[in-house]
């Protein structure tokens, strides 16, 4: 797209001492464009814009000045000016926004301008390098987590988790048997550069079932230059007496080729609550990722492979045999087994191996747009070990292998000035294999799933910088199974329609108003369909329902935001109405050889979840910053007029940080977090007969733990270690006052307290 | 690599896609559509056989479908005789296997990790465990049961996995996780 601009004026005769000052800015966000090449026709010279996007041409005569400006990711632009005086011009370049965000590191860009999202950057991710994805996301308002102990952490957006969230890892939708409450995503956060949480049900490109929202895990894109660099982190912790080593090395070439290798190893022994060790709570984790590709404006490719191996111990005390064991655990203030510290990972435990491979290629067609083809495959092998008798002691009780592969071409039409259209299809085949030899009936049977989807999303910018985006998507899903040992073959097809409309209106004083509506539909997951059996740890029998319908959600979000370092905020109220919300509820009692068990069945109700997330940041003085947030949420089962189970309670977060750039970037930050007691919960308590006591006892599984407040301290300092290198030291204390507490959203809250104080030392080297 | 062409990439993608489909088809070799697992660990049957010469009383719990919907059955062959000393033996079976698997043997082998607790609501019934594990602690597969005067009440058999051993003799004090907990109505006459 060429553009010729002529500014006419009066000529005052020949004078060759004029100066032209130019400033290059990005059309979309006004950021300076550095390293652009400027060809001055009259002088036949080349210039390069500086860091601030500025350039200067001297000794100009009164004549027409013609500039040809080229920059990676921009169409070459030719401009003419009539020079009759010194002149200063700001020149906007039409950047392909997406390319800019990919090639140039710019942290302020969002995935979609119109989406309501929050993100965490590399520096925050590094703070959580030896924790999990869910822990890192927990710092975002409106995001909480459903935990099983302290190592299995499932992210939750606005009270929804598991199959209701889409996790997009490196542009690949993660499939790692996320249907289970105790199945955390198998993702090494150290391989990512940036994690975004999209709270609305938009971004249809990734799927139609983002009822709760989306989590995008993004790798870093590199400058096109000859370079070799890397970084390493060593992290040591007092609690769990373990830590992490992570290293990554990146090689980039001027030609556009790049490659990256990353590996991390994590090992922890038994963690400690303030008053006792959490016997069998350690973990061992080995990850590696390899990435190479070629990047240019017109075409490129990217190949990515990652492997994650998690070996997660599960608190021994949480292994119970029947309801009376559960009652004993609930009534006892300390775990049944609290031994001395050990690095052993004994049974029960989870052993999960996840492979993810992707290849993506794109080509840009003049006058049309960009075509991207992506193929990815994932293999997830999940083994869960329990305490078993005899020869079966070392045999897993659950052994499932999930294979998923997807082909997805996407065409982005960006030919029009103000309109961008994304359209594409998704073809996916998934196969679950219940590996034989476990000696128990498989929790989830062998099944095959076929998905086909087609979508179109348009984004239109009005002349007043307002933006509107709208999309529609259709999905067809077919699931078939050869049935259980004793039941017939089964198959079902689902047709899903999803849509979204979002609108962004910039207002005065750097504020903007966003509105988003999303319609999402979700097909029941394997656990909701097929579950049939005793769930250890929960002491209940869970029964799926093959006749479940899809869930349909309508989510509305409004957000008023101001992005400013001095004083910024965002206020985002939301309302989510879910038709046929699938939930698990107690329906009766059955007797087994282990005694009486409650039966929980999946059923469908109409539900609503609404609330508000508020974030504030304020610069108090040159060196002091304040950040705060609060999340309020209410979840209702409209059908039965009671509260929904496992909804996050009101929580708020405050932090004050001090930063001194003159003193080796010294940073000290004090954080506070309060989680109030959840007073709204469904009462599923019941009585059971205790044969030893010869009486009925009350089983209080519903009551929620009390409110708690936690404080933590972070500090860091940087040193110039060698030529190009940088050494950063971090010292952190979590749970500063060694507070004993339990959390409603931890499935092991009946058995033990959460973690006590932890001292952490991190050494980061960039080279 | 300068003459890198996007068409090559598309070809590469196509090859990958096709090869992966082949991979999927091949991998169905170790698909196990037919050899479904049955419940090898399941205890379907708990029998407590009380013997005093020719006076034999068999107490039996049976639940063939495990956690399934069919209700278990409780049976007792007859009343216990008052003021009698019985020799008791517990047998655990998995009758979903053919022939039925004797789980009592596994419990005996791992005696140090298991213990039975047999209690009755009838206060003058005295039950004593007569067998011991490798550490000299009781297991409870074998026991003696001494009845008192005529009465009616219940008898409960509990099997704990990984209890504290030695313990105070009660299932609550022993901790561990419960593998068996069955209660029968009994009569002493």
XYZ file of N, CA and C in Angstrom, chain A residues 501-712:
636
model
N -19.354 -10.559 20.205
C -19.310 -9.167 19.759
C -18.550 -8.403 20.825
N -17.563 -7.627 20.415
C -16.829 -6.798 21.371
C -16.686 -5.407 20.799
N -16.634 -4.452 21.696
C -16.542 -3.072 21.263
C -15.594 -2.307 22.172
N -14.708 -1.548 21.561
C -13.755 -0.745 22.329
C -13.975 0.711 21.984
N -14.216 1.530 22.993
C -14.397 2.961 22.774
C -13.357 3.735 23.574
N -12.388 4.358 22.912
C -11.427 5.168 23.674
C -12.126 6.416 24.193
N -11.810 6.789 25.438
C -12.410 7.983 26.033
C -11.297 8.973 26.326
N -11.642 10.097 26.933
C -10.637 11.096 27.282
C -9.749 10.571 28.404
N -8.646 11.242 28.620
C -7.723 10.969 29.716
C -7.213 9.528 29.706
N -6.889 9.039 28.551
C -6.285 7.714 28.383
C -7.162 6.571 28.870
N -8.418 6.827 29.066
C -9.275 5.735 29.499
C -9.974 5.140 28.271
N -10.412 3.941 28.432
C -11.201 3.339 27.371
C -12.263 2.444 27.976
N -13.312 2.259 27.221
C -14.428 1.461 27.675
C -14.557 0.268 26.742
N -14.632 -0.924 27.319
C -14.775 -2.113 26.503
C -16.056 -2.829 26.872
N -16.659 -3.405 25.859
C -17.835 -4.222 26.097
C -17.657 -5.524 25.329
N -18.048 -6.616 25.949
C -17.917 -7.877 25.240
C -19.074 -8.809 25.587
N -19.610 -9.430 24.556
C -20.613 -10.472 24.767
C -20.120 -11.728 24.059
N -20.194 -12.842 24.744
C -19.763 -14.086 24.126
C -20.791 -15.175 24.339
N -21.057 -15.909 23.274
C -21.931 -17.083 23.363
C -21.030 -18.292 23.169
N -20.993 -19.167 24.161
C -20.109 -20.332 24.069
C -20.901 -21.596 24.368
N -20.552 -22.692 23.715
C -21.204 -23.972 24.004
C -20.135 -25.017 24.271
N -20.388 -25.851 25.218
C -19.406 -26.867 25.589
C -20.044 -28.247 25.576
N -19.367 -29.158 24.922
C -19.802 -30.545 24.880
C -19.392 -31.198 26.206
N -20.233 -32.059 26.800
C -19.843 -32.703 28.060
C -18.493 -33.409 27.927
N -17.674 -33.349 28.958
C -16.355 -33.975 28.888
C -16.438 -35.454 29.273
N -15.387 -36.240 29.024
C -15.444 -37.689 29.268
C -15.840 -38.059 30.692
N -15.377 -37.269 31.645
C -15.690 -37.610 33.025
C -17.177 -37.402 33.312
N -17.740 -36.354 32.748
C -19.169 -36.087 32.940
C -20.019 -37.159 32.248
N -19.505 -37.683 31.137
C -20.254 -38.702 30.406
C -20.069 -40.102 30.991
N -18.817 -40.457 31.246
C -18.505 -41.877 31.474
C -18.185 -42.284 32.910
N -17.921 -41.336 33.804
C -17.501 -41.698 35.162
C -18.397 -42.773 35.745
N -17.805 -43.700 36.436
C -18.614 -44.715 37.099
C -17.738 -45.435 38.099
N -17.692 -44.926 39.291
C -16.914 -45.648 40.277
C -16.527 -44.802 41.459
N -15.801 -45.450 42.341
C -15.417 -44.844 43.609
C -14.288 -43.856 43.387
N -14.453 -42.667 43.903
C -13.414 -41.653 43.835
C -12.729 -41.590 45.198
N -11.558 -42.193 45.256
C -10.803 -42.200 46.511
C -10.436 -40.777 46.867
N -10.301 -40.481 48.121
C -9.913 -39.138 48.519
C -11.136 -38.266 48.693
N -12.140 -38.490 47.840
C -13.374 -37.743 47.995
C -14.395 -38.613 48.723
N -14.086 -39.910 48.871
C -14.970 -40.878 49.519
C -16.380 -40.800 48.964
N -16.496 -40.888 47.650
C -17.822 -40.897 47.074
C -17.790 -41.665 45.756
N -18.971 -42.121 45.350
C -19.095 -42.812 44.082
C -19.608 -41.810 43.071
N -18.894 -41.671 41.955
C -19.267 -40.669 40.971
C -19.809 -41.352 39.725
N -20.961 -40.896 39.289
C -21.618 -41.541 38.155
C -21.902 -40.517 37.062
N -21.403 -40.789 35.876
C -21.613 -39.909 34.733
C -22.975 -40.141 34.099
N -23.325 -39.308 33.155
C -24.624 -39.448 32.491
C -24.427 -39.259 30.992
N -24.705 -40.329 30.254
C -24.516 -40.278 28.806
C -25.507 -39.342 28.120
N -26.611 -39.044 28.809
C -27.643 -38.240 28.156
C -27.454 -36.735 28.365
N -26.315 -36.329 28.921
C -26.098 -34.904 29.166
C -26.096 -34.108 27.858
N -26.683 -32.935 27.940
C -26.651 -32.014 26.799
C -25.436 -31.114 26.907
N -25.211 -30.347 25.844
C -24.127 -29.375 25.928
C -24.540 -28.211 26.827
N -23.525 -27.557 27.348
C -23.722 -26.353 28.158
C -23.701 -25.154 27.234
N -24.566 -24.190 27.471
C -24.548 -22.978 26.646
C -24.439 -21.769 27.566
N -23.427 -20.952 27.329
C -23.186 -19.814 28.217
C -23.267 -18.500 27.475
N -23.818 -17.521 28.169
C -23.837 -16.151 27.662
C -23.043 -15.312 28.652
N -21.947 -14.746 28.191
C -21.144 -13.963 29.123
C -21.025 -12.513 28.651
N -21.370 -11.615 29.565
C -21.274 -10.180 29.278
C -20.192 -9.589 30.176
N -19.325 -8.798 29.602
C -18.327 -8.090 30.417
C -18.252 -6.654 29.943
N -18.137 -5.760 30.915
C -17.880 -4.356 30.605
C -16.601 -4.018 31.344
N -15.753 -3.226 30.740
C -14.525 -2.876 31.440
C -14.159 -1.433 31.164
N -13.918 -0.705 32.244
C -13.461 0.675 32.121
C -11.998 0.652 32.544
N -11.101 1.038 31.619
C -9.682 0.870 31.904
C -8.899 2.142 31.645
N -7.889 2.338 32.457
C -6.956 3.426 32.202
C -5.554 2.849 32.362
N -4.795 2.884 31.293
C -3.431 2.359 31.341
C -2.476 3.525 31.467
N -1.978 3.719 32.658
C -1.086 4.834 32.936
C -0.220 4.476 34.132
N 1.060 4.806 34.050
C 1.981 4.469 35.128
C 1.716 5.268 36.397
N 1.305 6.513 36.229
C 1.062 7.368 37.396
C -0.171 6.903 38.156
N -1.238 6.714 37.424
C -2.476 6.231 38.037
C -3.291 5.490 36.987
N -3.423 4.229 37.184
C -4.183 3.428 36.234
C -5.184 2.557 36.981
N -6.176 2.107 36.272
C -7.158 1.232 36.925
C -7.906 0.430 35.876
N -8.576 -0.586 36.318
C -9.582 -1.238 35.483
C -10.694 -1.736 36.382
N -11.896 -1.495 35.951
C -13.083 -1.942 36.688
C -13.866 -2.795 35.703
N -13.986 -4.073 36.002
C -14.617 -4.988 35.045
C -15.724 -5.820 35.670
N -16.956 -5.338 35.605
C -18.067 -6.187 36.034
C -18.421 -7.205 34.941
N -18.916 -8.359 35.347
C -19.275 -9.390 34.365
C -20.498 -10.166 34.838
N -21.166 -10.770 33.871
C -22.329 -11.594 34.180
C -22.299 -12.784 33.223
N -22.364 -13.971 33.763
C -22.307 -15.176 32.948
C -23.522 -16.047 33.270
N -24.364 -16.272 32.264
C -25.527 -17.131 32.481
C -25.282 -18.440 31.741
N -25.343 -19.538 32.468
C -25.025 -20.823 31.845
C -26.253 -21.729 31.868
N -26.722 -22.041 30.676
C -27.842 -22.958 30.503
C -27.324 -24.380 30.557
N -27.985 -25.245 31.306
C -27.569 -26.645 31.395
C -26.144 -26.808 31.913
N -25.830 -26.029 32.929
C -24.537 -26.119 33.608
C -24.414 -27.517 34.214
N -23.316 -28.191 33.895
C -23.147 -29.569 34.380
C -22.463 -29.540 35.736
N -23.094 -30.179 36.709
C -22.506 -30.215 38.049
C -22.661 -31.605 38.654
N -21.895 -31.827 39.674
C -21.885 -33.125 40.346
C -22.510 -32.930 41.717
N -23.594 -33.658 41.977
C -24.270 -33.459 43.266
C -24.623 -34.800 43.915
N -24.733 -34.816 45.244
C -25.064 -36.073 45.923
C -26.534 -36.437 45.710
N -26.787 -37.713 45.418
C -28.170 -38.121 45.176
C -28.628 -39.262 46.077
N -27.700 -39.881 46.791
C -28.135 -40.988 47.633
C -26.945 -41.681 48.263
N -27.224 -42.824 48.862
C -26.192 -43.568 49.585
C -26.201 -45.007 49.075
N -25.045 -45.592 48.925
C -25.015 -47.013 48.584
C -24.071 -47.721 49.546
N -24.267 -49.022 49.691
C -23.426 -49.774 50.598
C -22.467 -50.635 49.802
N -21.226 -50.633 50.228
C -20.222 -51.464 49.582
C -19.479 -52.216 50.673
N -18.477 -52.966 50.259
C -17.690 -53.723 51.216
C -16.920 -52.786 52.157
N -16.730 -51.543 51.760
C -16.045 -50.581 52.627
C -17.019 -49.781 53.485
N -18.275 -50.114 53.428
C -19.261 -49.368 54.189
C -20.104 -48.513 53.265
N -20.813 -47.570 53.861
C -21.735 -46.747 53.086
C -20.993 -45.629 52.371
N -21.410 -45.342 51.134
C -20.839 -44.240 50.378
C -21.928 -43.383 49.781
N -21.732 -42.068 49.798
C -22.682 -41.225 49.074
C -22.462 -41.385 47.567
N -23.541 -41.338 46.817
C -23.451 -41.389 45.362
C -23.614 -39.980 44.823
N -22.684 -39.560 44.010
C -22.769 -38.238 43.367
C -22.998 -38.467 41.891
N -23.987 -37.761 41.362
C -24.290 -37.903 39.941
C -24.183 -36.556 39.234
N -23.829 -36.627 37.944
C -23.799 -35.404 37.145
C -25.224 -35.057 36.739
N -25.592 -33.808 36.914
C -26.879 -33.361 36.392
C -26.724 -31.955 35.840
N -27.782 -31.418 35.281
C -27.685 -30.099 34.659
C -28.671 -29.128 35.276
N -28.192 -27.931 35.535
C -29.051 -26.879 36.081
C -28.752 -25.587 35.317
N -29.568 -24.585 35.549
C -29.235 -23.279 35.004
C -28.490 -22.510 36.081
N -27.404 -21.882 35.681
C -26.557 -21.228 36.670
C -26.205 -19.825 36.225
N -25.919 -18.985 37.201
C -25.401 -17.657 36.857
C -24.213 -17.350 37.748
N -23.223 -16.706 37.151
C -22.058 -16.279 37.914
C -21.837 -14.822 37.559
N -21.795 -13.984 38.566
C -21.514 -12.590 38.260
C -20.615 -12.001 39.327
N -19.959 -10.904 38.979
C -19.035 -10.300 39.915
C -18.325 -9.133 39.287
N -17.299 -8.681 39.972
C -16.522 -7.565 39.453
C -15.056 -7.734 39.865
N -14.163 -7.381 38.940
C -12.725 -7.367 39.233
C -12.267 -5.915 39.153
N -11.573 -5.462 40.178
C -11.068 -4.083 40.179
C -9.560 -4.106 40.412
N -8.834 -3.409 39.560
C -7.378 -3.298 39.684
C -7.014 -1.823 39.742
N -6.053 -1.500 40.590
C -5.606 -0.105 40.685
C -4.081 -0.095 40.746
N -3.443 0.833 40.040
C -2.017 1.065 40.265
C -1.783 2.561 40.381
N -0.885 2.934 41.299
C -0.670 4.361 41.575
C 0.787 4.561 41.935
N 1.401 5.560 41.312
C 2.771 5.916 41.670
C 2.695 6.876 42.841
N 3.217 6.449 43.993
C 3.110 7.281 45.187
C 4.176 8.373 45.145
N 5.391 7.990 44.814
C 6.468 8.950 44.656
C 7.413 8.374 43.624
N 8.545 9.009 43.447
C 9.468 8.579 42.396
C 9.810 7.098 42.539
N 9.956 6.655 43.761
C 10.438 5.287 43.950
C 9.418 4.332 44.538
N 8.270 4.830 44.921
C 7.276 3.960 45.531
C 6.053 3.788 44.627
N 5.631 2.557 44.497
C 4.455 2.232 43.695
C 3.462 1.439 44.520
N 2.202 1.655 44.237
C 1.171 0.846 44.889
C 0.368 0.097 43.831
N 0.023 -1.134 44.152
C -0.848 -1.923 43.282
C -1.878 -2.629 44.155
N -3.094 -2.674 43.703
C -4.102 -3.362 44.489
C -5.169 -3.943 43.587
N -5.846 -4.958 44.083
C -6.960 -5.491 43.310
C -7.950 -6.176 44.243
N -9.162 -6.263 43.797
C -10.187 -6.977 44.559
C -11.079 -7.724 43.573
N -11.478 -8.921 43.956
C -12.389 -9.706 43.110
C -13.590 -10.128 43.946
N -14.760 -9.801 43.438
C -16.002 -10.210 44.100
C -16.737 -11.128 43.141
N -17.331 -12.195 43.660
C -18.009 -13.145 42.787
C -19.159 -13.823 43.517
N -20.228 -14.061 42.769
C -21.369 -14.767 43.333
C -21.824 -15.790 42.300
N -21.955 -17.028 42.718
C -22.389 -18.077 41.802
C -23.655 -18.727 42.303
N -24.684 -18.783 41.455
C -25.980 -19.330 41.884
C -26.435 -20.468 40.988
N -26.992 -21.454 41.616
C -27.713 -22.505 40.917
C -29.156 -22.023 40.867
N -29.571 -21.516 39.690
C -30.888 -20.894 39.575
C -32.018 -21.927 39.661
N -31.733 -23.123 39.196
C -32.771 -24.153 39.180
C -33.223 -24.507 40.601
N -32.241 -24.679 41.504
C -32.589 -25.082 42.867
C -32.517 -23.913 43.843
N -32.163 -22.722 43.338
C -32.074 -21.534 44.158
C -31.113 -21.684 45.327
N -29.952 -22.280 45.041
C -28.911 -22.385 46.065
C -27.589 -21.925 45.442
N -26.555 -21.851 46.289
C -25.243 -21.412 45.788
C -24.594 -22.533 44.983
N -23.687 -22.170 44.088
C -22.890 -23.166 43.370
C -21.715 -23.568 44.255
N -21.281 -24.819 44.078
C -20.156 -25.319 44.863
C -18.838 -24.786 44.290
N -17.831 -24.695 45.164
C -16.463 -24.330 44.763
C -16.362 -23.005 44.018
N -17.041 -21.993 44.537
C -16.904 -20.664 43.957
C -15.909 -19.882 44.812
N -14.995 -19.153 44.175
C -14.024 -18.385 44.961
C -14.712 -17.298 45.769
N -14.236 -17.068 46.980
C -14.824 -16.033 47.821
C -14.122 -14.715 47.525
N -14.617 -13.668 48.131
C -14.031 -12.337 47.946
C -12.566 -12.366 48.360
N -11.722 -11.843 47.504
C -10.314 -11.766 47.885
C -9.736 -10.456 47.393
N -8.776 -9.946 48.147
C -8.118 -8.703 47.720
C -6.630 -8.769 47.968
N -5.934 -7.931 47.236
C -4.487 -7.996 47.140
C -3.932 -6.579 47.156
N -2.881 -6.350 47.954
C -2.222 -5.044 47.994
C -0.726 -5.257 47.886
N -0.036 -4.378 47.204
C 1.417 -4.460 47.239
C 2.025 -3.073 47.121
N 3.093 -2.863 47.892
C 3.827 -1.605 47.836
C 5.246 -1.955 47.439
N 5.752 -1.288 46.414
C 7.106 -1.617 46.009
C 7.982 -0.373 45.981
N 9.244 -0.616 46.246
C 10.248 0.435 46.226
C 11.256 0.048 45.168
N 11.599 0.975 44.297
C 12.596 0.661 43.279
C 13.584 1.795 43.159
N 14.861 1.460 43.232
C 15.903 2.468 43.096
C 16.794 2.082 41.919
N 16.617 2.783 40.799
C 17.385 2.450 39.599
C 18.866 2.770 39.764
N 19.167 3.727 40.643
C 20.559 4.139 40.820
C 21.333 3.167 41.696
N 20.618 2.349 42.394
C 21.266 1.427 43.317
C 21.068 0.005 42.796
N 21.701 -0.293 41.681
C 21.628 -1.624 41.077
C 20.202 -2.147 40.932
N 19.301 -1.272 40.557
C 17.909 -1.664 40.323
C 17.300 -2.344 41.543
N 17.701 -1.900 42.712
C 17.187 -2.523 43.938
C 15.670 -2.409 43.997
N 15.028 -3.530 44.200
C 13.572 -3.539 44.309
C 13.169 -4.278 45.574
N 12.299 -3.678 46.341
C 11.759 -4.356 47.528
C 10.243 -4.227 47.452
N 9.566 -5.341 47.619
C 8.116 -5.296 47.505
C 7.470 -6.080 48.632
N 6.479 -5.457 49.242
C 5.720 -6.140 50.293
C 4.321 -6.407 49.751
N 3.902 -7.669 49.813
C 2.590 -8.047 49.280
C 1.678 -8.538 50.389
N 0.423 -8.268 50.201
C -0.573 -8.767 51.147
C -1.733 -9.352 50.363
N -2.264 -10.456 50.851
C -3.415 -11.066 50.194
C -4.397 -11.555 51.257
N -5.639 -11.205 51.102
C -6.659 -11.692 52.036
C -7.715 -12.459 51.248
N -8.073 -13.604 51.756
C -9.164 -14.383 51.177
C -10.217 -14.530 52.268
N -11.388 -14.014 52.006
C -12.450 -14.104 53.011
C -13.115 -15.468 52.972
N -13.738 -15.817 54.104
C -14.437 -17.105 54.169
C -15.611 -17.094 53.183
N -15.783 -18.194 52.470
C -16.924 -18.322 51.564
C -18.157 -18.678 52.396
N -19.096 -17.746 52.452
C -20.300 -17.996 53.270
C -21.413 -18.610 52.428
N -21.252 -18.552 51.115
C -22.305 -19.070 50.248
C -21.834 -20.381 49.641
N -22.389 -21.465 50.121
C -22.033 -22.770 49.583
C -23.237 -23.699 49.717
N -23.346 -24.688 48.833
C -24.462 -25.619 48.982
C -24.163 -26.592 50.127
N -25.175 -26.920 50.881
C -24.987 -27.805 52.038
C -25.213 -29.257 51.620
N -24.123 -29.982 51.430
C -24.219 -31.399 51.050
C -23.796 -32.302 52.206
N -23.912 -31.791 53.426
C -23.552 -32.598 54.592
C -24.556 -33.728 54.764
N -24.115 -34.803 55.391
C -25.019 -35.930 55.586
C -24.603 -36.725 56.830
N -25.432 -37.710 57.205
C -25.104 -38.577 58.336
C -24.695 -39.939 57.817
N -23.772 -40.585 58.522
C -23.423 -41.954 58.149
C -23.323 -42.775 59.422
N -23.557 -44.068 59.269
C -23.509 -44.942 60.438
C -22.078 -45.323 60.743
N -21.661 -45.086 61.962
C -20.332 -45.486 62.379
C -20.451 -46.767 63.196
N -19.940 -47.855 62.604
C -20.119 -49.177 63.202
C -19.374 -49.309 64.527
N -18.262 -48.619 64.661
C -17.497 -48.729 65.894
C -18.195 -47.993 67.026
N -18.707 -46.786 66.693
C -19.396 -46.011 67.723
C -20.842 -46.454 67.874
N -21.336 -47.269 66.929
C -22.720 -47.747 66.925
C -23.703 -46.603 66.870
N -23.329 -45.535 66.118
C -24.275 -44.430 66.001
C -24.039 -43.685 64.692
N -25.033 -42.857 64.328
C -24.869 -42.034 63.132
C -23.955 -40.856 63.447
N -23.038 -40.573 62.541
C -22.180 -39.407 62.741
C -22.404 -38.430 61.592
N -22.156 -37.151 61.901
C -22.399 -36.067 60.954
C -21.161 -35.906 60.071
N -21.363 -35.893 58.768
C -20.236 -35.736 57.858
C -20.286 -34.332 57.271
N -19.440 -33.470 57.805
C -19.458 -32.070 57.386
C -18.452 -31.847 56.254
N -18.921 -32.109 55.036
C -18.021 -31.933 53.897
C -18.167 -30.551 53.266
N -19.175 -29.803 53.702
C -19.503 -28.559 53.005
C -18.950 -27.298 53.648
N -18.856 -27.283 54.966
C -18.444 -26.060 55.652
C -17.108 -25.567 55.122
N -16.963 -24.253 55.119
C -15.791 -23.660 54.492
C -14.788 -23.175 55.524
N -13.515 -23.177 55.205
C -12.502 -22.690 56.152
C -12.609 -21.186 56.364
N -12.020 -20.708 57.463
C -12.102 -19.287 57.819
C -11.275 -18.425 56.881
N -11.493 -17.128 57.018
C -10.732 -16.133 56.261
C -9.262 -16.214 56.653
N -8.398 -15.788 55.750
C -6.982 -15.716 56.109
C -6.319 -14.572 55.372
N -5.209 -14.105 55.948
C -4.428 -13.048 55.311
C -2.974 -13.498 55.277
N -2.333 -13.302 54.159
C -0.940 -13.711 53.995
C -0.104 -12.520 53.570
N 1.133 -12.514 54.029
C 2.065 -11.469 53.622
C 3.284 -12.122 52.994
N 3.846 -11.456 52.019
C 5.088 -11.968 51.442
C 5.987 -10.799 51.080
